[in-house]
Amino acid sequence: MGQVTDEILMAYADGELSPEEKDALEALLTRDATLRMRLAPFVVTRREIASTFEPTLEEPVPEHLVAAVLRAPVPARTPVAPSPAIENWIARAVAAIGTTLFPHGASFATAASVAVLVSTGAVLGGWLAGPSAPTEEAGLIATTGSGLTASGTLARALESTPSGAASATDARGAAVVPVMSFRQAGSDGICREYRVRNAAGEPDYAGLACRADDGVWRVAVHVETPKATAAQTQAGGTSYQTATGPNAPAVDAVADTLISGDALGRDEEKALLENGWRPASS
Amino acid sequence: MVDEIRSRMIDLLPRLRRFAFALTGDKDKADDLVQDTCERALAHLDQWKPGTSLDSWMYRIAQNIWVDHHRSRKSHGGENTLDEVENLVGQDGRNVTESRLTLAAVTEGIGRLPAEQKVLVAMVCVEGISYKEAAGILGIPIGTVMSRLSRARQTLYASLIEAPQQAAEPVPARAASRER
């Protein structure tokens, strides 16, 4: 190694040298004090700058940034974006969902914020297959005159599976894990957040549905999530209210909008579940 | 899938905020920059090539927005990074902690660097991006990355060892300053 430049010393401090270059330079450094002093600025700046900004990573991300990512429009020509036909269909579905979820006159702004989340396609885009309005998705969701409703395994799990437990796997390989239950603000209605685990190769989903008086679970949001890892897939039996898979910020945002008070405790949920989601007495 | 991209962007937010804070030296400006970055990225999603690094693409957008903004601000009467740092230190009155001082010294030092050096410090020293990736993001040769970054680090080191009450390892610092 001839003339050792500042750039080489810096590359050493930054771990950018090849193993051979590193060995050669270290041999020089051990016997050359001037070289070690020239190295100091790079080692010190790397360490001080990195440690100065490290705590920023641990700060909670402001909600408005998450919302911006969820809501910002994408170009119409992007192949992955929903077509106008789908968006119109979503808008109709949202109108129905809005009246379903806010029958007691929750503020318009609240309803609108949910509608925005849904209409961007961030929420429904994951399972809309094409421009024709889907009537059924993998047997879990059906479109009815009043919007999107849970069907099949999803409907059964929402009706009878405790939070934190996994439903039986259906013929298509999907299992539903309700995550938590809560009372909807402005009514006595119950909403439940859930995850859908699919076989490898099929997407996983997260969503939230609220039970209407007729016993139908109306789906407020249903989004595709990153596949759960093997470890997370085992999590069906872990503690109550543990997030049993990847985060789903869109679903959490809707839950935050709808929730009244805290999530139901295990005993309270059990009593309601055994009584067909009706209050125990009265 | 747009859902998946949005979800990956949300995962990237903590790092983008850190990068933006290193560039701007101000938390609110950093969050504004991050929001602009995400909105521009989503609005131009058709320009992102699936299979390439979403991270690198987002960093590039962030630094482009910042450089544009930086230029227009400069032409309108310049920087006030020093004032901002003094405010930062002033918030805790006399009970400033050592980490505060270091934060102030480091952000002040970075704030004085020319924009093209600042970007490299934020990418390599703050975000841990490799020289090669930084060269790719900025569209400049790797040799230019190294010479700019090397100059930036020498300047920063000099400002750190001159900072009053700088507590971090004064011994090698003084030795090196005598050397110059």
Short mmCIF file of C-alpha atoms in Angstrom, two decimals:
data_model
loop_
_atom_site.label_atom_id
_atom_site.label_comp_id
_atom_site.label_asym_id
_atom_site.label_seq_id
_atom_site.Cartn_x
_atom_site.Cartn_y
_atom_site.Cartn_z
CA MET A 1 0.00 0.00 0.00
CA GLY A 2 1.66 3.25 -1.14
CA GLN A 3 0.37 6.66 -0.19
CA VAL A 4 -2.54 6.23 2.23
CA THR A 5 -5.16 8.80 1.29
CA ASP A 6 -7.79 10.28 3.59
CA GLU A 7 -10.38 8.48 1.49
CA ILE A 8 -8.82 5.11 2.29
CA LEU A 9 -8.69 5.94 6.00
CA MET A 10 -12.32 7.00 5.88
CA ALA A 11 -13.30 3.83 4.03
CA TYR A 12 -11.60 1.85 6.79
CA ALA A 13 -13.57 3.73 9.48
CA ASP A 14 -16.78 3.09 7.52
CA GLY A 15 -16.09 -0.63 7.00
CA GLU A 16 -15.87 -0.21 3.24
CA LEU A 17 -12.46 -1.81 2.64
CA SER A 18 -12.06 -5.37 1.38
CA PRO A 19 -10.58 -7.84 3.89
CA GLU A 20 -7.18 -7.66 2.12
CA GLU A 21 -7.12 -3.85 2.12
CA LYS A 22 -8.21 -3.84 5.74
CA ASP A 23 -5.40 -6.18 6.81
CA ALA A 24 -2.81 -4.18 4.91
CA LEU A 25 -3.97 -0.89 6.41
CA GLU A 26 -4.14 -2.29 9.94
CA ALA A 27 -0.54 -3.42 9.61
CA LEU A 28 0.44 0.16 8.75
CA LEU A 29 -1.73 1.65 11.48
CA THR A 30 -0.09 -0.41 14.22
CA ARG A 31 3.30 1.16 13.53
CA ASP A 32 2.39 4.66 12.29
CA ALA A 33 1.09 7.11 14.90
CA THR A 34 0.59 9.89 12.36
CA LEU A 35 -1.64 7.63 10.33
CA ARG A 36 -3.65 6.80 13.45
CA MET A 37 -4.17 10.50 14.10
CA ARG A 38 -5.30 11.05 10.55
CA LEU A 39 -7.76 8.21 11.04
CA ALA A 40 -9.28 9.73 14.19
CA PRO A 41 -11.57 12.30 12.48
CA PHE A 42 -13.29 9.57 10.50
CA VAL A 43 -13.77 7.18 13.40
CA VAL A 44 -15.01 9.93 15.71
CA THR A 45 -17.40 11.54 13.21
CA ARG A 46 -18.88 8.21 12.23
CA ARG A 47 -19.53 7.25 15.84
CA GLU A 48 -20.73 10.64 17.07
CA ILE A 49 -23.04 11.31 14.13
CA ALA A 50 -24.56 7.84 14.16
CA SER A 51 -25.20 7.92 17.92
CA THR A 52 -26.56 11.47 17.78
CA PHE A 53 -29.34 10.53 15.39
CA GLU A 54 -29.99 6.98 16.58
CA PRO A 55 -32.70 7.99 19.11
CA THR A 56 -34.80 9.50 16.31
CA LEU A 57 -35.50 5.95 15.13
CA GLU A 58 -37.15 5.08 18.44
CA GLU A 59 -39.54 8.01 18.42
CA PRO A 60 -43.14 7.23 17.57
CA VAL A 61 -43.93 8.25 14.02
CA PRO A 62 -46.55 11.04 13.99
CA GLU A 63 -49.95 9.72 12.96
CA HIS A 64 -50.36 12.32 10.25
CA LEU A 65 -47.38 10.86 8.40
CA VAL A 66 -48.85 7.37 8.48
CA ALA A 67 -52.18 8.80 7.33
CA ALA A 68 -50.42 10.66 4.50
CA VAL A 69 -48.90 7.43 3.24
CA LEU A 70 -52.24 5.64 3.47
CA ARG A 71 -54.23 8.36 1.75
CA ALA A 72 -51.93 9.98 -0.79
CA PRO A 73 -53.30 9.36 -4.29
CA VAL A 74 -51.41 7.23 -6.76
CA PRO A 75 -51.39 7.90 -10.52
CA ALA A 76 -54.34 6.53 -12.42
CA ARG A 77 -52.14 4.77 -14.95
CA THR A 78 -50.17 2.80 -12.40
CA PRO A 79 -50.99 -0.79 -13.22
CA VAL A 80 -51.41 -1.63 -9.55
CA ALA A 81 -53.87 1.19 -8.90
CA PRO A 82 -57.58 0.46 -8.95
CA SER A 83 -59.39 1.47 -12.13
CA PRO A 84 -62.06 4.20 -12.03
CA ALA A 85 -64.72 1.52 -12.39
CA ILE A 86 -63.49 -0.11 -9.21
CA GLU A 87 -63.28 3.18 -7.40
CA ASN A 88 -66.87 3.97 -8.31
CA TRP A 89 -67.86 0.59 -7.03
CA ILE A 90 -65.89 1.21 -3.86
CA ALA A 91 -67.57 4.57 -3.43
CA ARG A 92 -70.97 2.87 -3.55
CA ALA A 93 -69.83 0.25 -1.08
CA VAL A 94 -68.44 2.94 1.17
CA ALA A 95 -71.69 4.84 1.14
CA ALA A 96 -73.41 1.69 2.32
CA ILE A 97 -70.74 1.00 4.94
CA GLY A 98 -70.93 4.57 6.18
CA THR A 99 -74.62 4.34 6.93
CA THR A 100 -74.11 0.92 8.46
CA LEU A 101 -71.38 1.99 10.79
CA PHE A 102 -72.75 5.35 11.79
CA PRO A 103 -76.48 4.84 12.22
CA HIS A 104 -76.53 6.94 15.35
CA GLY A 105 -75.16 10.03 13.78
CA ALA A 106 -71.47 9.87 14.55
CA SER A 107 -69.91 13.00 13.20
CA PHE A 108 -69.72 13.32 9.47
CA ALA A 109 -66.00 13.97 9.71
CA THR A 110 -65.51 10.63 11.41
CA ALA A 111 -67.48 8.80 8.79
CA ALA A 112 -65.67 10.66 6.06
CA SER A 113 -62.25 9.76 7.41
CA VAL A 114 -63.14 6.12 7.24
CA ALA A 115 -64.51 6.58 3.75
CA VAL A 116 -61.25 8.20 2.66
CA LEU A 117 -59.25 5.28 3.90
CA VAL A 118 -61.47 2.90 2.03
CA SER A 119 -61.80 4.85 -1.18
CA THR A 120 -58.09 5.30 -1.78
CA GLY A 121 -57.95 1.65 -2.63
CA ALA A 122 -55.41 1.23 0.13
CA VAL A 123 -58.01 -0.72 1.97
CA LEU A 124 -59.98 -2.62 -0.60
CA GLY A 125 -57.43 -2.72 -3.39
CA GLY A 126 -55.80 -5.82 -1.99
CA TRP A 127 -58.62 -8.11 -2.85
CA LEU A 128 -60.35 -6.47 -5.77
CA ALA A 129 -59.50 -8.74 -8.61
CA GLY A 130 -60.78 -6.83 -11.60
CA PRO A 131 -63.09 -4.14 -12.90
CA SER A 132 -66.22 -6.22 -12.42
CA ALA A 133 -67.67 -5.84 -8.97
CA PRO A 134 -66.81 -8.96 -7.03
CA THR A 135 -69.70 -10.79 -5.49
CA GLU A 136 -67.56 -12.96 -3.28
CA GLU A 137 -63.90 -13.07 -2.31
CA ALA A 138 -62.42 -16.44 -1.48
CA GLY A 139 -65.65 -17.23 0.32
CA LEU A 140 -64.90 -14.77 3.14
CA ILE A 141 -66.72 -11.63 2.04
CA ALA A 142 -69.93 -11.17 0.11
CA THR A 143 -71.44 -8.04 -1.38
CA THR A 144 -75.04 -7.60 -0.46
CA GLY A 145 -77.53 -4.80 -0.91
CA SER A 146 -76.21 -3.20 2.26
CA GLY A 147 -72.51 -3.42 1.48
CA LEU A 148 -69.77 -5.89 2.31
CA THR A 149 -70.60 -8.63 4.73
CA ALA A 150 -68.59 -11.48 6.20
CA SER A 151 -69.43 -14.92 4.93
CA GLY A 152 -68.13 -18.46 5.30
CA THR A 153 -65.23 -18.98 7.69
CA LEU A 154 -64.96 -15.27 8.42
CA ALA A 155 -68.61 -14.98 9.48
CA ARG A 156 -68.40 -18.10 11.65
CA ALA A 157 -65.14 -16.99 13.30
CA LEU A 158 -66.42 -13.50 14.07
CA GLU A 159 -69.58 -14.98 15.55
CA SER A 160 -68.04 -17.69 17.70
CA THR A 161 -64.22 -17.68 17.94
CA PRO A 162 -62.68 -15.93 20.98
CA SER A 163 -60.04 -13.27 20.34
CA GLY A 164 -56.56 -14.72 20.12
CA ALA A 165 -57.78 -18.15 18.96
CA ALA A 166 -57.70 -19.38 15.38
CA SER A 167 -60.71 -20.76 13.57
CA ALA A 168 -60.56 -24.09 11.79
CA THR A 169 -58.85 -23.86 8.41
CA ASP A 170 -61.40 -23.90 5.61
CA ALA A 171 -61.28 -25.84 2.35
CA ARG A 172 -59.33 -23.03 0.66
CA GLY A 173 -56.64 -23.04 3.38
CA ALA A 174 -57.78 -19.86 5.11
CA ALA A 175 -58.01 -19.53 8.90
CA VAL A 176 -59.39 -16.52 10.74
CA VAL A 177 -57.97 -15.17 14.00
CA PRO A 178 -60.10 -12.52 15.72
CA VAL A 179 -57.65 -10.11 17.37
CA MET A 180 -59.89 -8.07 19.64
CA SER A 181 -63.46 -6.99 20.22
CA PHE A 182 -64.75 -3.59 21.19
CA ARG A 183 -67.93 -1.56 21.56
CA GLN A 184 -68.62 0.85 18.76
CA ALA A 185 -68.78 4.50 19.77
CA GLY A 186 -72.31 5.88 19.73
CA SER A 187 -74.07 2.49 19.88
CA ASP A 188 -74.06 -0.83 21.71
CA GLY A 189 -72.81 -2.55 18.58
CA ILE A 190 -69.78 -4.83 18.69
CA CYS A 191 -66.86 -4.62 16.29
CA ARG A 192 -64.05 -7.13 15.94
CA GLU A 193 -60.65 -6.82 14.38
CA TYR A 194 -59.36 -9.94 12.66
CA ARG A 195 -56.55 -11.47 10.66
CA VAL A 196 -56.91 -13.99 7.87
CA ARG A 197 -54.08 -16.47 7.44
CA ASN A 198 -53.87 -18.12 4.08
CA ALA A 199 -51.80 -20.98 2.80
CA ALA A 200 -48.38 -20.11 1.38
CA GLY A 201 -48.74 -18.34 -1.95
CA GLU A 202 -52.05 -16.75 -1.00
CA PRO A 203 -52.10 -13.30 0.63
CA ASP A 204 -52.92 -12.72 4.29
CA TYR A 205 -55.45 -10.08 5.27
CA ALA A 206 -56.36 -7.87 8.20
CA GLY A 207 -59.74 -6.32 8.69
CA LEU A 208 -62.46 -5.08 10.94
CA ALA A 209 -66.17 -5.89 10.96
CA CYS A 210 -69.11 -4.70 13.03
CA ARG A 211 -72.14 -6.79 13.96
CA ALA A 212 -75.48 -5.42 12.85
CA ASP A 213 -78.74 -6.10 14.71
CA ASP A 214 -79.65 -8.80 12.21
CA GLY A 215 -76.53 -10.77 13.17
CA VAL A 216 -74.68 -9.96 9.96
CA TRP A 217 -71.06 -8.84 10.29
CA ARG A 218 -70.48 -5.82 8.05
CA VAL A 219 -66.90 -5.42 6.91
CA ALA A 220 -65.51 -1.91 7.40
CA VAL A 221 -62.01 -2.55 6.13
CA HIS A 222 -60.19 -5.54 4.72
CA VAL A 223 -56.58 -5.10 3.66
CA GLU A 224 -53.80 -7.31 2.43
CA THR A 225 -50.90 -7.61 4.90
CA PRO A 226 -47.36 -8.96 4.62
CA LYS A 227 -47.31 -12.72 5.18
CA ALA A 228 -47.01 -13.68 8.83
CA THR A 229 -43.76 -15.40 9.67
CA ALA A 230 -43.75 -18.98 10.82
CA ALA A 231 -43.36 -17.81 14.42
CA GLN A 232 -46.31 -15.46 14.12
CA THR A 233 -48.38 -18.16 12.53
CA GLN A 234 -48.06 -20.15 15.75
CA ALA A 235 -49.36 -17.22 17.71
CA GLY A 236 -52.98 -18.31 17.67
CA GLY A 237 -52.84 -19.33 21.29
CA THR A 238 -50.85 -16.42 22.69
CA SER A 239 -52.15 -13.84 25.06
CA TYR A 240 -55.35 -12.01 24.49
CA GLN A 241 -55.18 -8.92 22.28
CA THR A 242 -51.67 -9.67 21.15
CA ALA A 243 -51.27 -8.57 17.58
CA THR A 244 -51.16 -11.97 15.95
CA GLY A 245 -49.39 -10.95 12.80
CA PRO A 246 -47.93 -8.03 10.91
CA ASN A 247 -49.28 -4.60 11.74
CA ALA A 248 -52.12 -3.25 9.67
CA PRO A 249 -52.08 0.52 10.17
CA ALA A 250 -55.14 1.09 8.01
CA VAL A 251 -57.16 -1.29 10.16
CA ASP A 252 -55.82 0.27 13.36
CA ALA A 253 -56.77 3.72 12.06
CA VAL A 254 -60.35 2.61 11.45
CA ALA A 255 -60.49 0.89 14.84
CA ASP A 256 -59.29 4.09 16.52
CA THR A 257 -62.09 5.96 14.78
CA LEU A 258 -64.81 3.53 15.80
CA ILE A 259 -63.80 2.38 19.26
CA SER A 260 -65.58 3.47 22.41
CA GLY A 261 -63.45 3.01 25.53
CA ASP A 262 -61.13 0.03 25.69
CA ALA A 263 -61.21 -3.32 24.02
CA LEU A 264 -63.47 -5.87 25.72
CA GLY A 265 -61.81 -7.97 28.40
CA ARG A 266 -61.62 -11.72 27.98
CA ASP A 267 -64.48 -12.49 30.39
CA GLU A 268 -66.76 -9.82 29.01
CA GLU A 269 -66.12 -11.03 25.48
CA LYS A 270 -66.75 -14.65 26.51
CA ALA A 271 -70.09 -13.80 28.10
CA LEU A 272 -71.24 -11.89 25.03
CA LEU A 273 -69.99 -14.57 22.67
CA GLU A 274 -71.87 -17.31 24.51
CA ASN A 275 -75.02 -15.20 24.47
CA GLY A 276 -75.02 -14.52 20.74
CA TRP A 277 -73.47 -11.05 21.30
CA ARG A 278 -76.51 -9.86 23.27
CA PRO A 279 -76.06 -8.24 26.66
CA ALA A 280 -76.37 -11.00 29.32
CA SER A 281 -79.42 -9.70 31.16
CA SER A 282 -82.20 -7.21 30.41
CA MET B 1 -49.66 -3.95 -5.13
CA VAL B 2 -50.22 -0.43 -3.85
CA ASP B 3 -51.16 -1.74 -0.39
CA GLU B 4 -47.85 -3.48 -0.05
CA ILE B 5 -45.91 -0.42 -1.19
CA ARG B 6 -47.74 1.82 1.27
CA SER B 7 -47.01 -0.66 4.01
CA ARG B 8 -43.31 -0.71 3.08
CA MET B 9 -43.28 3.10 3.08
CA ILE B 10 -44.76 3.11 6.58
CA ASP B 11 -42.02 0.73 7.69
CA LEU B 12 -39.50 3.13 6.19
CA LEU B 13 -40.88 6.23 7.98
CA PRO B 14 -38.60 6.06 11.04
CA ARG B 15 -35.50 5.98 8.85
CA LEU B 16 -36.79 8.71 6.54
CA ARG B 17 -37.51 10.90 9.56
CA ARG B 18 -34.00 10.38 10.86
CA PHE B 19 -32.52 11.18 7.44
CA ALA B 20 -34.69 14.30 7.12
CA PHE B 21 -33.78 15.43 10.64
CA ALA B 22 -30.09 15.11 9.81
CA LEU B 23 -30.62 17.21 6.67
CA THR B 24 -32.81 19.93 8.15
CA GLY B 25 -31.67 19.97 11.79
CA ASP B 26 -35.28 20.58 12.80
CA LYS B 27 -37.93 18.00 13.74
CA ASP B 28 -40.92 19.84 12.26
CA LYS B 29 -39.16 20.60 9.00
CA ALA B 30 -38.04 16.98 8.91
CA ASP B 31 -41.61 15.72 9.19
CA ASP B 32 -42.75 18.15 6.49
CA LEU B 33 -39.99 16.84 4.25
CA VAL B 34 -40.97 13.22 4.96
CA GLN B 35 -44.61 13.92 4.17
CA ASP B 36 -43.71 15.68 0.91
CA THR B 37 -41.44 12.77 0.05
CA CYS B 38 -44.13 10.14 0.58
CA GLU B 39 -46.76 12.10 -1.32
CA ARG B 40 -44.44 12.72 -4.24
CA ALA B 41 -43.35 9.08 -4.27
CA LEU B 42 -46.94 7.84 -4.37
CA ALA B 43 -47.91 10.42 -7.00
CA HIS B 44 -45.05 9.15 -9.18
CA LEU B 45 -45.35 5.50 -8.31
CA ASP B 46 -45.45 4.63 -12.00
CA GLN B 47 -41.80 5.77 -12.18
CA TRP B 48 -40.61 3.28 -9.59
CA LYS B 49 -39.38 0.01 -11.06
CA PRO B 50 -40.64 -2.93 -9.02
CA GLY B 51 -37.71 -5.08 -7.99
CA THR B 52 -35.43 -2.08 -7.43
CA SER B 53 -34.80 -0.69 -3.97
CA LEU B 54 -37.76 1.30 -2.69
CA ASP B 55 -35.51 2.69 0.06
CA SER B 56 -32.99 4.17 -2.37
CA TRP B 57 -35.75 5.65 -4.49
CA MET B 58 -37.34 7.31 -1.46
CA TYR B 59 -34.01 8.70 -0.24
CA ARG B 60 -33.42 10.13 -3.71
CA ILE B 61 -36.83 11.84 -3.72
CA ALA B 62 -36.25 13.21 -0.21
CA GLN B 63 -32.87 14.66 -1.09
CA ASN B 64 -34.19 16.15 -4.36
CA ILE B 65 -37.01 17.92 -2.54
CA TRP B 66 -34.63 19.12 0.14
CA VAL B 67 -32.02 20.38 -2.33
CA ASP B 68 -34.69 22.27 -4.32
CA HIS B 69 -36.05 23.81 -1.15
CA HIS B 70 -32.55 24.56 0.14
CA ARG B 71 -31.64 26.39 -3.07
CA SER B 72 -34.72 28.58 -3.04
CA ARG B 73 -34.24 29.38 0.64
CA LYS B 74 -30.61 30.33 0.07
CA SER B 75 -31.55 32.77 -2.67
CA HIS B 76 -33.96 34.42 -0.24
CA GLY B 77 -31.52 35.34 2.46
CA GLY B 78 -29.96 32.18 3.69
CA GLU B 79 -29.60 29.94 6.64
CA ASN B 80 -30.44 30.25 10.27
CA THR B 81 -29.23 26.94 11.50
CA LEU B 82 -27.17 28.58 14.22
CA ASP B 83 -30.21 30.27 15.74
CA GLU B 84 -32.12 27.04 15.61
CA VAL B 85 -29.39 25.22 17.47
CA GLU B 86 -29.24 27.94 20.10
CA ASN B 87 -32.98 27.63 20.58
CA LEU B 88 -32.60 23.92 20.91
CA VAL B 89 -30.00 24.31 23.63
CA GLY B 90 -31.99 27.09 25.26
CA GLN B 91 -35.05 24.91 25.74
CA ASP B 92 -33.59 23.27 28.81
CA GLY B 93 -32.09 26.43 30.21
CA ARG B 94 -28.94 25.79 32.16
CA ASN B 95 -29.68 22.16 32.79
CA VAL B 96 -28.64 21.07 29.37
CA THR B 97 -27.49 17.51 29.34
CA GLU B 98 -24.33 16.27 27.77
CA SER B 99 -26.28 14.50 25.03
CA ARG B 100 -28.05 17.75 24.28
CA LEU B 101 -24.71 19.46 23.84
CA THR B 102 -23.48 16.73 21.57
CA LEU B 103 -26.69 16.87 19.58
CA ALA B 104 -26.35 20.62 19.30
CA ALA B 105 -22.69 20.44 18.33
CA VAL B 106 -23.30 17.75 15.75
CA THR B 107 -26.40 19.34 14.20
CA GLU B 108 -24.71 22.72 14.18
CA GLY B 109 -21.63 21.28 12.51
CA ILE B 110 -23.71 19.47 9.90
CA GLY B 111 -25.81 22.60 9.41
CA ARG B 112 -22.74 24.56 8.33
CA LEU B 113 -21.69 22.08 5.65
CA PRO B 114 -22.40 22.73 1.98
CA ALA B 115 -25.57 20.97 0.84
CA GLU B 116 -23.82 18.35 -1.26
CA GLN B 117 -21.66 17.33 1.71
CA LYS B 118 -24.56 17.39 4.13
CA VAL B 119 -26.50 14.91 2.01
CA LEU B 120 -23.60 12.47 2.07
CA VAL B 121 -23.11 12.77 5.82
CA ALA B 122 -26.82 12.06 6.30
CA MET B 123 -26.75 9.08 3.95
CA VAL B 124 -23.52 7.41 5.04
CA CYS B 125 -22.95 8.40 8.68
CA VAL B 126 -26.58 8.67 9.78
CA GLU B 127 -28.33 6.10 7.60
CA GLY B 128 -25.43 3.68 7.11
CA ILE B 129 -25.82 3.65 3.33
CA SER B 130 -22.78 2.31 1.46
CA TYR B 131 -20.64 4.56 -0.74
CA LYS B 132 -21.78 2.62 -3.77
CA GLU B 133 -25.48 2.95 -2.99
CA ALA B 134 -25.06 6.65 -2.19
CA ALA B 135 -23.33 7.15 -5.54
CA GLY B 136 -26.23 5.40 -7.23
CA ILE B 137 -28.85 7.47 -5.42
CA LEU B 138 -27.14 10.75 -6.27
CA GLY B 139 -25.98 9.75 -9.74
CA ILE B 140 -22.35 10.70 -9.07
CA PRO B 141 -19.11 8.67 -9.23
CA ILE B 142 -18.07 6.81 -6.09
CA GLY B 143 -14.79 8.79 -6.07
CA THR B 144 -16.79 12.00 -5.75
CA VAL B 145 -18.79 10.49 -2.88
CA MET B 146 -15.56 9.69 -1.06
CA SER B 147 -13.81 13.02 -1.63
CA ARG B 148 -16.88 15.06 -0.61
CA LEU B 149 -17.56 12.91 2.41
CA SER B 150 -13.93 13.00 3.50
CA ARG B 151 -13.89 16.81 3.37
CA ALA B 152 -17.19 16.98 5.26
CA ARG B 153 -15.90 14.72 8.02
CA GLN B 154 -12.66 16.71 8.45
CA THR B 155 -14.66 19.92 8.78
CA LEU B 156 -17.10 18.33 11.20
CA TYR B 157 -14.33 16.90 13.31
CA ALA B 158 -12.70 20.30 13.59
CA SER B 159 -16.00 21.89 14.66
CA LEU B 160 -16.68 19.13 17.19
CA ILE B 161 -13.34 19.47 18.94
CA GLU B 162 -13.72 23.23 19.05
CA ALA B 163 -17.22 23.05 20.51
CA PRO B 164 -17.20 24.33 24.12
CA GLN B 165 -17.80 21.72 26.81
CA GLN B 166 -17.55 19.02 24.25
CA ALA B 167 -17.13 16.07 26.53
CA ALA B 168 -16.70 13.17 24.17
CA GLU B 169 -13.16 11.82 24.29
CA PRO B 170 -11.15 15.02 24.34
CA VAL B 171 -7.78 13.32 24.46
CA PRO B 172 -7.42 12.03 20.89
CA ALA B 173 -9.24 15.15 19.72
CA ARG B 174 -6.65 17.52 21.17
CA ALA B 175 -3.81 15.36 19.95
CA ALA B 176 -5.15 15.55 16.44
CA SER B 177 -5.78 19.27 16.55
CA ARG B 178 -2.18 19.91 17.53
CA GLU B 179 -1.14 17.79 14.62
CA ARG B 180 -2.81 20.09 12.09
#
